[in-house]
Amino acid sequence: FGAVRAADRPICLHNQPVPLIIVTGPIGAGKSSLLELLAQAGAVCLRADDVVRELYATDADLVAALERLVGEPLRTVTGSFNTSKLAAMAFADAELLSKVEALVHPAVQQAVSAWNSKHAAELRVYEVPRWSADSERFGAALVVEVDRSEDTRLNSSHGYISYAVFC
């Protein structure tokens, strides 16, 4: 994985019979590559993006609340959720983005908590694009931040992880 930095405090996983690990980092850093390696080693893995897609596809109440918030339909003519439309609207307006996150994040947290409970007897790895340092909310034993320098991102294939920060 390249250089690995340990956090200021020692990493101790033996206190938990089967830990939850959070993997985070910017786009293109190698989070998915790390997740694939951990899945091959037997970990049960979940991606936040997949949770959100599933919620948009199955949670009619969430979609209705988002449509009320933005004041227009968010389904395509085929009935699928129009993520691009919501993203374009929300990222153009910081206040709207905050309101969208206030609706979506609790639903994601509930889904992740259910997944976490369902797989409590297994090594679990949850991938999120950004993490707010409150890993205790999900009982994470370890947060792994995968990152690359911009130069490495531009000049390497997607399968390479330049370093991981264990915190």
PDB file of C-alpha atoms in Angstrom:
ATOM      1  CA  PHE A   1       0.000   0.000   0.000  1.00  0.00           C
ATOM      2  CA  GLY A   2       2.942   2.336   0.043  1.00  0.00           C
ATOM      3  CA  ALA A   3       3.666   4.350   3.182  1.00  0.00           C
ATOM      4  CA  VAL A   4       1.433   3.654   6.160  1.00  0.00           C
ATOM      5  CA  ARG A   5       1.223   6.077   9.070  1.00  0.00           C
ATOM      6  CA  ALA A   6      -0.116   5.010  12.444  1.00  0.00           C
ATOM      7  CA  ALA A   7      -2.192   7.397  14.525  1.00  0.00           C
ATOM      8  CA  ASP A   8      -0.858   9.013  17.689  1.00  0.00           C
ATOM      9  CA  ARG A   9      -2.616   6.378  19.754  1.00  0.00           C
ATOM     10  CA  PRO A  10      -1.979   2.655  19.342  1.00  0.00           C
ATOM     11  CA  ILE A  11      -4.378   0.612  17.264  1.00  0.00           C
ATOM     12  CA  CYS A  12      -5.985  -2.103  19.335  1.00  0.00           C
ATOM     13  CA  LEU A  13      -8.540  -4.401  17.705  1.00  0.00           C
ATOM     14  CA  HIS A  14      -8.478  -7.209  20.246  1.00  0.00           C
ATOM     15  CA  ASN A  15     -11.054  -5.445  22.462  1.00  0.00           C
ATOM     16  CA  GLN A  16     -13.768  -6.188  19.920  1.00  0.00           C
ATOM     17  CA  PRO A  17     -14.567  -9.761  18.917  1.00  0.00           C
ATOM     18  CA  VAL A  18     -15.269  -8.716  15.334  1.00  0.00           C
ATOM     19  CA  PRO A  19     -14.544  -5.078  14.504  1.00  0.00           C
ATOM     20  CA  LEU A  20     -16.105  -2.607  12.128  1.00  0.00           C
ATOM     21  CA  ILE A  21     -13.603  -0.736   9.976  1.00  0.00           C
ATOM     22  CA  ILE A  22     -14.433   2.547   8.239  1.00  0.00           C
ATOM     23  CA  VAL A  23     -12.585   3.228   4.955  1.00  0.00           C
ATOM     24  CA  THR A  24     -12.640   6.820   3.757  1.00  0.00           C
ATOM     25  CA  GLY A  25     -10.788   9.121   1.384  1.00  0.00           C
ATOM     26  CA  PRO A  26     -11.148  11.284  -1.714  1.00  0.00           C
ATOM     27  CA  ILE A  27     -12.296  10.160  -5.147  1.00  0.00           C
ATOM     28  CA  GLY A  28      -9.682   8.073  -6.920  1.00  0.00           C
ATOM     29  CA  ALA A  29      -7.627   7.379  -3.800  1.00  0.00           C
ATOM     30  CA  GLY A  30      -8.107   3.618  -3.869  1.00  0.00           C
ATOM     31  CA  LYS A  31     -10.940   3.039  -1.375  1.00  0.00           C
ATOM     32  CA  SER A  32     -12.679   0.583  -3.684  1.00  0.00           C
ATOM     33  CA  SER A  33      -9.428  -1.256  -4.360  1.00  0.00           C
ATOM     34  CA  LEU A  34      -8.833  -1.642  -0.628  1.00  0.00           C
ATOM     35  CA  LEU A  35     -12.446  -2.766  -0.143  1.00  0.00           C
ATOM     36  CA  GLU A  36     -12.026  -5.426  -2.836  1.00  0.00           C
ATOM     37  CA  LEU A  37      -8.891  -6.739  -1.124  1.00  0.00           C
ATOM     38  CA  LEU A  38     -10.653  -6.885   2.237  1.00  0.00           C
ATOM     39  CA  ALA A  39     -13.682  -8.613   0.693  1.00  0.00           C
ATOM     40  CA  GLN A  40     -11.389 -11.209  -0.880  1.00  0.00           C
ATOM     41  CA  ALA A  41      -9.965 -11.787   2.604  1.00  0.00           C
ATOM     42  CA  GLY A  42     -13.473 -12.492   3.925  1.00  0.00           C
ATOM     43  CA  ALA A  43     -14.732  -9.126   5.163  1.00  0.00           C
ATOM     44  CA  VAL A  44     -18.361  -8.122   4.645  1.00  0.00           C
ATOM     45  CA  CYS A  45     -18.219  -4.777   2.833  1.00  0.00           C
ATOM     46  CA  LEU A  46     -20.700  -1.963   2.292  1.00  0.00           C
ATOM     47  CA  ARG A  47     -20.366   1.245   0.266  1.00  0.00           C
ATOM     48  CA  ALA A  48     -22.229   4.393   1.306  1.00  0.00           C
ATOM     49  CA  ASP A  49     -22.954   5.143  -2.366  1.00  0.00           C
ATOM     50  CA  ASP A  50     -24.712   1.779  -2.703  1.00  0.00           C
ATOM     51  CA  VAL A  51     -26.794   2.485   0.403  1.00  0.00           C
ATOM     52  CA  VAL A  52     -27.906   5.836  -1.003  1.00  0.00           C
ATOM     53  CA  ARG A  53     -28.775   4.317  -4.401  1.00  0.00           C
ATOM     54  CA  GLU A  54     -30.822   1.628  -2.682  1.00  0.00           C
ATOM     55  CA  LEU A  55     -32.658   4.211  -0.583  1.00  0.00           C
ATOM     56  CA  TYR A  56     -33.477   6.295  -3.647  1.00  0.00           C
ATOM     57  CA  ALA A  57     -34.807   3.169  -5.364  1.00  0.00           C
ATOM     58  CA  THR A  58     -36.864   1.811  -2.461  1.00  0.00           C
ATOM     59  CA  ASP A  59     -37.685   4.535   0.086  1.00  0.00           C
ATOM     60  CA  ALA A  60     -40.742   6.296  -1.341  1.00  0.00           C
ATOM     61  CA  ASP A  61     -41.058   8.520   1.748  1.00  0.00           C
ATOM     62  CA  LEU A  62     -37.489   9.775   1.383  1.00  0.00           C
ATOM     63  CA  VAL A  63     -37.948  10.483  -2.322  1.00  0.00           C
ATOM     64  CA  ALA A  64     -41.251  12.280  -1.657  1.00  0.00           C
ATOM     65  CA  ALA A  65     -39.584  14.426   1.025  1.00  0.00           C
ATOM     66  CA  LEU A  66     -36.744  15.300  -1.365  1.00  0.00           C
ATOM     67  CA  GLU A  67     -39.233  16.197  -4.112  1.00  0.00           C
ATOM     68  CA  ARG A  68     -41.151  18.450  -1.688  1.00  0.00           C
ATOM     69  CA  LEU A  69     -37.865  20.072  -0.697  1.00  0.00           C
ATOM     70  CA  VAL A  70     -36.744  20.868  -4.250  1.00  0.00           C
ATOM     71  CA  GLY A  71     -40.259  21.554  -5.521  1.00  0.00           C
ATOM     72  CA  GLU A  72     -40.147  19.242  -8.523  1.00  0.00           C
ATOM     73  CA  PRO A  73     -40.116  15.552  -9.466  1.00  0.00           C
ATOM     74  CA  LEU A  74     -36.850  13.655  -9.104  1.00  0.00           C
ATOM     75  CA  ARG A  75     -37.833  10.534 -11.035  1.00  0.00           C
ATOM     76  CA  THR A  76     -36.970  10.015 -14.684  1.00  0.00           C
ATOM     77  CA  VAL A  77     -39.610   8.973 -17.212  1.00  0.00           C
ATOM     78  CA  THR A  78     -38.584   5.353 -16.581  1.00  0.00           C
ATOM     79  CA  GLY A  79     -39.207   5.784 -12.842  1.00  0.00           C
ATOM     80  CA  SER A  80     -35.591   5.697 -11.686  1.00  0.00           C
ATOM     81  CA  PHE A  81     -34.285   8.334  -9.315  1.00  0.00           C
ATOM     82  CA  ASN A  82     -32.541  11.216 -11.076  1.00  0.00           C
ATOM     83  CA  THR A  83     -29.413  11.544  -8.936  1.00  0.00           C
ATOM     84  CA  SER A  84     -27.774  13.923 -11.422  1.00  0.00           C
ATOM     85  CA  LYS A  85     -30.681  16.346 -11.212  1.00  0.00           C
ATOM     86  CA  LEU A  86     -30.660  16.381  -7.412  1.00  0.00           C
ATOM     87  CA  ALA A  87     -26.865  16.751  -7.336  1.00  0.00           C
ATOM     88  CA  ALA A  88     -26.916  19.661  -9.786  1.00  0.00           C
ATOM     89  CA  MET A  89     -29.523  21.461  -7.708  1.00  0.00           C
ATOM     90  CA  ALA A  90     -27.975  20.732  -4.315  1.00  0.00           C
ATOM     91  CA  PHE A  91     -24.357  21.470  -5.205  1.00  0.00           C
ATOM     92  CA  ALA A  92     -25.374  24.831  -6.675  1.00  0.00           C
ATOM     93  CA  ASP A  93     -27.005  25.888  -3.384  1.00  0.00           C
ATOM     94  CA  ALA A  94     -25.228  25.312  -0.042  1.00  0.00           C
ATOM     95  CA  GLU A  95     -28.432  25.790   1.950  1.00  0.00           C
ATOM     96  CA  LEU A  96     -30.303  23.251  -0.184  1.00  0.00           C
ATOM     97  CA  LEU A  97     -27.390  20.813   0.094  1.00  0.00           C
ATOM     98  CA  SER A  98     -27.551  21.066   3.871  1.00  0.00           C
ATOM     99  CA  LYS A  99     -31.290  20.334   3.805  1.00  0.00           C
ATOM    100  CA  VAL A 100     -30.839  17.385   1.433  1.00  0.00           C
ATOM    101  CA  GLU A 101     -28.145  15.964   3.713  1.00  0.00           C
ATOM    102  CA  ALA A 102     -30.447  16.448   6.725  1.00  0.00           C
ATOM    103  CA  LEU A 103     -32.981  14.175   4.992  1.00  0.00           C
ATOM    104  CA  VAL A 104     -30.626  11.624   3.454  1.00  0.00           C
ATOM    105  CA  HIS A 105     -28.001  11.145   6.190  1.00  0.00           C
ATOM    106  CA  PRO A 106     -30.376   9.846   8.911  1.00  0.00           C
ATOM    107  CA  ALA A 107     -31.816   7.318   6.435  1.00  0.00           C
ATOM    108  CA  VAL A 108     -28.295   6.193   5.507  1.00  0.00           C
ATOM    109  CA  GLN A 109     -27.318   5.937   9.176  1.00  0.00           C
ATOM    110  CA  GLN A 110     -30.379   3.798   9.886  1.00  0.00           C
ATOM    111  CA  ALA A 111     -29.606   1.476   6.956  1.00  0.00           C
ATOM    112  CA  VAL A 112     -25.944   1.172   7.951  1.00  0.00           C
ATOM    113  CA  SER A 113     -26.867   0.482  11.573  1.00  0.00           C
ATOM    114  CA  ALA A 114     -29.211  -2.316  10.435  1.00  0.00           C
ATOM    115  CA  TRP A 115     -26.441  -3.777   8.221  1.00  0.00           C
ATOM    116  CA  ASN A 116     -23.959  -3.443  11.065  1.00  0.00           C
ATOM    117  CA  SER A 117     -26.274  -5.358  13.420  1.00  0.00           C
ATOM    118  CA  LYS A 118     -27.075  -8.028  10.843  1.00  0.00           C
ATOM    119  CA  HIS A 119     -23.369  -8.752  10.280  1.00  0.00           C
ATOM    120  CA  ALA A 120     -22.151  -8.216  13.860  1.00  0.00           C
ATOM    121  CA  ALA A 121     -20.467 -11.627  13.933  1.00  0.00           C
ATOM    122  CA  GLU A 122     -18.363 -10.829  10.859  1.00  0.00           C
ATOM    123  CA  LEU A 123     -15.526  -8.447  10.062  1.00  0.00           C
ATOM    124  CA  ARG A 124     -17.332  -5.441   8.556  1.00  0.00           C
ATOM    125  CA  VAL A 125     -15.880  -2.717   6.361  1.00  0.00           C
ATOM    126  CA  TYR A 126     -17.886   0.399   5.508  1.00  0.00           C
ATOM    127  CA  GLU A 127     -16.645   2.722   2.750  1.00  0.00           C
ATOM    128  CA  VAL A 128     -17.598   6.380   2.842  1.00  0.00           C
ATOM    129  CA  PRO A 129     -16.292   9.222   0.652  1.00  0.00           C
ATOM    130  CA  ARG A 130     -15.816  11.519   3.646  1.00  0.00           C
ATOM    131  CA  TRP A 131     -15.966  10.807   7.314  1.00  0.00           C
ATOM    132  CA  SER A 132     -16.668  13.248  10.124  1.00  0.00           C
ATOM    133  CA  ALA A 133     -14.432  11.602  12.749  1.00  0.00           C
ATOM    134  CA  ASP A 134     -17.375  10.286  14.766  1.00  0.00           C
ATOM    135  CA  SER A 135     -16.702   6.603  14.229  1.00  0.00           C
ATOM    136  CA  GLU A 136     -18.143   5.879  17.655  1.00  0.00           C
ATOM    137  CA  ARG A 137     -21.618   6.342  16.160  1.00  0.00           C
ATOM    138  CA  PHE A 138     -21.250   2.995  14.416  1.00  0.00           C
ATOM    139  CA  GLY A 139     -18.849   1.483  16.949  1.00  0.00           C
ATOM    140  CA  ALA A 140     -15.933   1.478  14.521  1.00  0.00           C
ATOM    141  CA  ALA A 141     -12.707   0.057  15.857  1.00  0.00           C
ATOM    142  CA  LEU A 142     -10.634   1.667  13.135  1.00  0.00           C
ATOM    143  CA  VAL A 143     -10.940   4.427  10.545  1.00  0.00           C
ATOM    144  CA  VAL A 144      -8.649   4.003   7.538  1.00  0.00           C
ATOM    145  CA  GLU A 145      -8.105   7.088   5.390  1.00  0.00           C
ATOM    146  CA  VAL A 146      -6.846   6.129   1.953  1.00  0.00           C
ATOM    147  CA  ASP A 147      -5.205   8.959   0.034  1.00  0.00           C
ATOM    148  CA  ARG A 148      -2.933   9.718  -2.874  1.00  0.00           C
ATOM    149  CA  SER A 149      -1.002  12.745  -3.833  1.00  0.00           C
ATOM    150  CA  GLU A 150      -2.475  14.503  -6.853  1.00  0.00           C
ATOM    151  CA  ASP A 151       0.573  13.472  -8.870  1.00  0.00           C
ATOM    152  CA  THR A 152       0.043   9.807  -7.956  1.00  0.00           C
ATOM    153  CA  ARG A 153      -3.662  10.037  -8.809  1.00  0.00           C
ATOM    154  CA  LEU A 154      -2.893  11.484 -12.225  1.00  0.00           C
ATOM    155  CA  ASN A 155      -0.096   9.061 -13.086  1.00  0.00           C
ATOM    156  CA  SER A 156      -1.213   5.704 -11.721  1.00  0.00           C
ATOM    157  CA  SER A 157      -3.807   3.051 -12.428  1.00  0.00           C
ATOM    158  CA  HIS A 158      -6.842   2.729 -10.157  1.00  0.00           C
ATOM    159  CA  GLY A 159      -5.540  -0.401  -8.461  1.00  0.00           C
ATOM    160  CA  TYR A 160      -2.770   1.352  -6.520  1.00  0.00           C
ATOM    161  CA  ILE A 161      -3.150   2.839  -3.047  1.00  0.00           C
ATOM    162  CA  SER A 162      -0.355   5.247  -2.184  1.00  0.00           C
ATOM    163  CA  TYR A 163      -0.894   5.381   1.573  1.00  0.00           C
ATOM    164  CA  ALA A 164      -3.440   4.732   4.262  1.00  0.00           C
ATOM    165  CA  VAL A 165      -3.712   6.671   7.502  1.00  0.00           C
ATOM    166  CA  PHE A 166      -4.928   4.523  10.363  1.00  0.00           C
ATOM    167  CA  CYS A 167      -6.682   6.654  12.930  1.00  0.00           C
TER     168      CYS A 167
END
